[in-house]
XYZ file of C-alpha atoms in Angstrom:
251
model
C -0.266 3.268 -0.343
C -2.869 0.522 -0.634
C -4.083 1.587 -4.070
C -4.239 -0.908 -6.944
C -3.148 0.265 -10.404
C -5.868 2.323 -12.062
C -7.560 0.852 -15.104
C -8.858 4.256 -16.202
C -7.438 7.739 -15.591
C -8.909 9.706 -12.672
C -9.245 13.396 -11.898
C -9.190 14.283 -8.196
C -9.859 17.725 -6.740
C -8.315 18.538 -3.351
C -9.798 21.417 -1.384
C -7.773 22.174 1.743
C -7.524 24.690 4.561
C -4.345 26.737 4.210
C -3.753 26.760 7.988
C -3.999 23.884 10.484
C -3.246 20.193 10.808
C -6.367 19.065 8.965
C -5.398 21.247 6.019
C -1.951 19.632 6.088
C -3.651 16.283 5.390
C -5.060 17.832 2.237
C -1.595 18.975 1.193
C -0.258 15.444 1.628
C -3.226 14.061 -0.350
C -2.361 16.481 -3.117
C 1.316 15.457 -3.037
C 0.416 11.736 -3.095
C -1.955 12.257 -6.021
C 0.733 14.110 -7.987
C 2.990 11.055 -7.632
C 0.336 8.557 -8.696
C 0.250 7.378 -12.340
C -3.085 7.920 -14.021
C -4.259 10.674 -11.652
C -4.733 14.299 -12.622
C -5.183 16.641 -9.694
C -6.726 20.086 -9.149
C -6.459 22.055 -5.907
C -7.762 25.085 -4.039
C -6.556 26.415 -0.691
C -9.125 28.052 1.580
C -8.131 30.841 3.974
C -10.176 31.226 7.140
C -8.946 34.754 7.918
C -7.051 37.710 6.521
C -3.883 36.532 8.274
C -4.115 33.170 6.486
C -3.836 34.955 3.146
C -0.217 35.864 3.949
C 0.785 32.243 4.629
C 2.664 29.975 2.245
C -0.098 27.532 1.294
C 2.527 24.885 0.511
C 3.923 24.853 4.053
C 2.827 22.143 6.490
C 3.416 21.686 10.202
C 5.540 18.548 10.088
C 8.943 18.070 11.696
C 10.544 15.285 9.653
C 12.888 16.769 7.015
C 12.110 14.036 4.511
C 8.378 14.796 4.684
C 9.007 18.532 4.274
C 11.214 17.803 1.255
C 8.560 15.470 -0.172
C 5.859 18.127 0.085
C 8.094 20.872 -1.292
C 9.151 18.775 -4.268
C 5.598 17.719 -5.110
C 3.680 20.923 -4.483
C 6.031 23.306 -6.250
C 5.027 21.604 -9.496
C 1.375 22.695 -9.341
C -0.551 25.945 -9.212
C -2.292 26.378 -5.848
C -4.863 29.175 -6.022
C -6.230 30.377 -2.687
C -9.246 32.397 -1.577
C -11.055 33.397 1.595
C -13.665 30.834 2.586
C -17.235 31.937 1.981
C -16.379 34.423 -0.762
C -17.505 34.494 -4.393
C -13.857 34.043 -5.400
C -13.661 30.807 -3.420
C -16.907 29.574 -4.975
C -15.567 30.213 -8.477
C -12.213 28.547 -7.792
C -13.799 25.480 -6.197
C -16.254 25.056 -9.045
C -13.432 25.273 -11.575
C -11.361 22.721 -9.634
C -14.153 20.150 -9.361
C -15.630 20.706 -12.814
C -14.104 17.583 -14.410
C -13.318 15.624 -11.238
C -14.199 12.006 -10.531
C -13.885 12.639 -6.787
C -13.197 15.425 -4.306
C -11.051 15.294 -1.170
C -12.081 18.035 1.271
C -9.889 18.912 4.268
C -11.416 22.267 5.092
C -11.882 22.218 8.888
C -9.530 22.705 11.809
C -9.387 21.935 15.510
C -6.548 24.088 16.894
C -7.825 26.539 19.527
C -6.369 29.684 17.945
C -7.853 29.259 14.463
C -11.013 30.744 13.014
C -13.553 28.084 12.098
C -14.222 27.434 8.436
C -15.196 23.760 8.119
C -18.961 24.030 7.727
C -18.822 27.078 5.441
C -16.076 25.597 3.303
C -17.836 22.238 3.032
C -21.073 23.901 1.920
C -19.156 25.609 -0.863
C -17.533 22.327 -1.892
C -20.821 20.422 -1.941
C -22.672 23.195 -3.763
C -19.966 23.196 -6.438
C -20.039 19.409 -6.744
C -23.823 19.411 -7.071
C -23.680 22.140 -9.710
C -21.284 20.242 -11.975
C -22.492 16.716 -11.142
C -19.547 15.249 -9.223
C -20.748 12.488 -6.910
C -17.842 11.221 -4.759
C -16.689 13.138 -1.654
C -14.007 12.107 0.852
C -14.274 14.520 3.779
C -11.943 14.957 6.752
C -13.416 15.425 10.232
C -12.079 14.404 13.660
C -12.169 11.767 16.360
C -14.694 12.813 18.995
C -17.244 14.060 16.491
C -20.534 12.146 16.590
C -19.940 8.368 16.917
C -16.255 7.631 16.365
C -16.426 3.897 17.343
C -13.535 4.200 19.803
C -13.824 2.144 22.999
C -14.213 4.077 26.228
C -10.855 5.211 27.606
C -9.355 8.100 29.530
C -8.212 9.745 26.292
C -11.653 9.409 24.688
C -13.382 10.969 27.708
C -10.747 13.699 28.076
C -10.944 14.622 24.377
C -14.750 14.692 24.487
C -14.617 17.076 27.463
C -12.003 19.240 25.743
C -14.108 19.501 22.598
C -17.161 20.602 24.560
C -15.283 23.225 26.580
C -11.964 24.691 25.434
C -12.476 23.609 21.797
C -16.242 24.092 21.705
C -16.124 26.271 18.580
C -14.213 23.543 16.720
C -16.628 20.888 17.962
C -19.677 22.852 16.806
C -18.089 23.653 13.442
C -17.109 20.045 12.732
C -20.516 18.761 13.869
C -22.154 21.178 11.465
C -19.715 20.213 8.722
C -20.551 16.515 9.114
C -24.277 17.307 9.002
C -23.746 19.189 5.740
C -22.046 16.126 4.245
C -24.550 13.609 5.588
C -27.540 15.589 4.331
C -26.139 15.885 0.808
C -27.011 13.554 -2.029
C -23.378 12.631 -2.541
C -21.598 9.308 -2.242
C -19.450 10.239 0.737
C -17.116 8.890 3.361
C -16.290 10.988 6.430
C -12.802 10.253 7.795
C -12.203 10.926 11.500
C -8.485 10.714 12.328
C -6.839 10.346 15.698
C -4.360 13.056 16.687
C -2.482 14.518 13.721
C 0.947 14.875 15.269
C 3.619 16.868 13.371
C 6.211 14.403 14.699
C 4.442 11.188 13.671
C 6.284 9.409 10.832
C 4.433 7.699 8.034
C 4.286 3.916 8.233
C 2.176 3.600 5.064
C -0.485 1.552 6.832
C -3.439 2.198 9.130
C -6.456 0.725 10.863
C -9.984 1.883 10.111
C -12.890 1.505 12.544
C -16.321 1.209 10.933
C -18.343 -0.003 13.929
C -18.159 -0.476 17.680
C -16.209 -3.463 18.981
C -13.370 -3.338 16.462
C -10.698 -2.433 19.008
C -8.779 0.692 19.892
C -6.310 2.958 18.156
C -3.111 4.700 19.188
C -3.380 8.358 20.100
C -1.693 9.730 16.965
C -1.329 9.007 13.260
C 0.752 10.687 10.586
C -0.872 13.254 8.334
C 0.665 11.500 5.341
C -1.000 8.166 6.154
C -4.448 9.736 6.637
C -3.983 11.470 3.290
C -3.035 8.190 1.595
C -6.222 6.545 2.874
C -8.320 9.467 1.653
C -6.731 9.307 -1.788
C -7.376 5.561 -1.882
C -11.071 6.206 -1.196
C -11.154 8.909 -3.856
C -9.750 6.854 -6.724
C -10.923 3.372 -5.676
C -13.999 3.868 -3.471
C -14.768 1.032 -1.069
C -16.725 2.841 1.656
C -20.011 4.486 0.788
C -22.221 6.869 2.782
C -20.479 6.094 6.044
C -18.205 7.512 8.729
C -14.926 5.893 9.783
C -12.218 6.529 12.357
C -8.603 6.047 11.278
C -5.460 5.519 13.330
C -2.704 3.068 14.117
C -3.612 -0.200 15.857
C -2.820 -0.488 19.546
């Protein structure tokens, strides 16, 4: 990870969706933070539906055995309370998790077609809790194809845009609303829009971040672990403020 040694201890809260690839990024962020000297971490898993409440919140959809072992080893060492998004229980757990945090990583949305949408509702709960206790730094996960993602025009970009507005329209609307919630807050935020989060993509511990048009293209997929490492970097050593970025591997 591209994170310099910390000069002061940090507390990071990770709020993640129990189900879906975007939630898996939160689980990796949590695992990375647990391995990082000087960082104390708190976590809450958000369930979008009743069926999510039966899932193992430590499980992630990744295929590489070493990444599964890494997550299992890291996450079994910490309590991971879960609650249904939008409930009073979730509000209480989130507020407790962020109460002494220096920054919050929020991976509460999803974009798989079969999942119930929870990004906007979950993000409102996160931001309300942060505002209540006075935490100012938010690193929020969104998606390529949402608002202006700075990618050059290509077949994949056009195809994904069409898919979001048709087959995945509910995900598109939820993530749009989620970004609006973040952008209209008074927080110091960065919205991270990853390329495809493939379960098969191995971590290369590096990435490229687009912050404006004309900065080149990105490969179609990026590992969940690498997106998580970038988000943790921005949580403990903020370099990007009140902006949106797209992250992937260089072409």
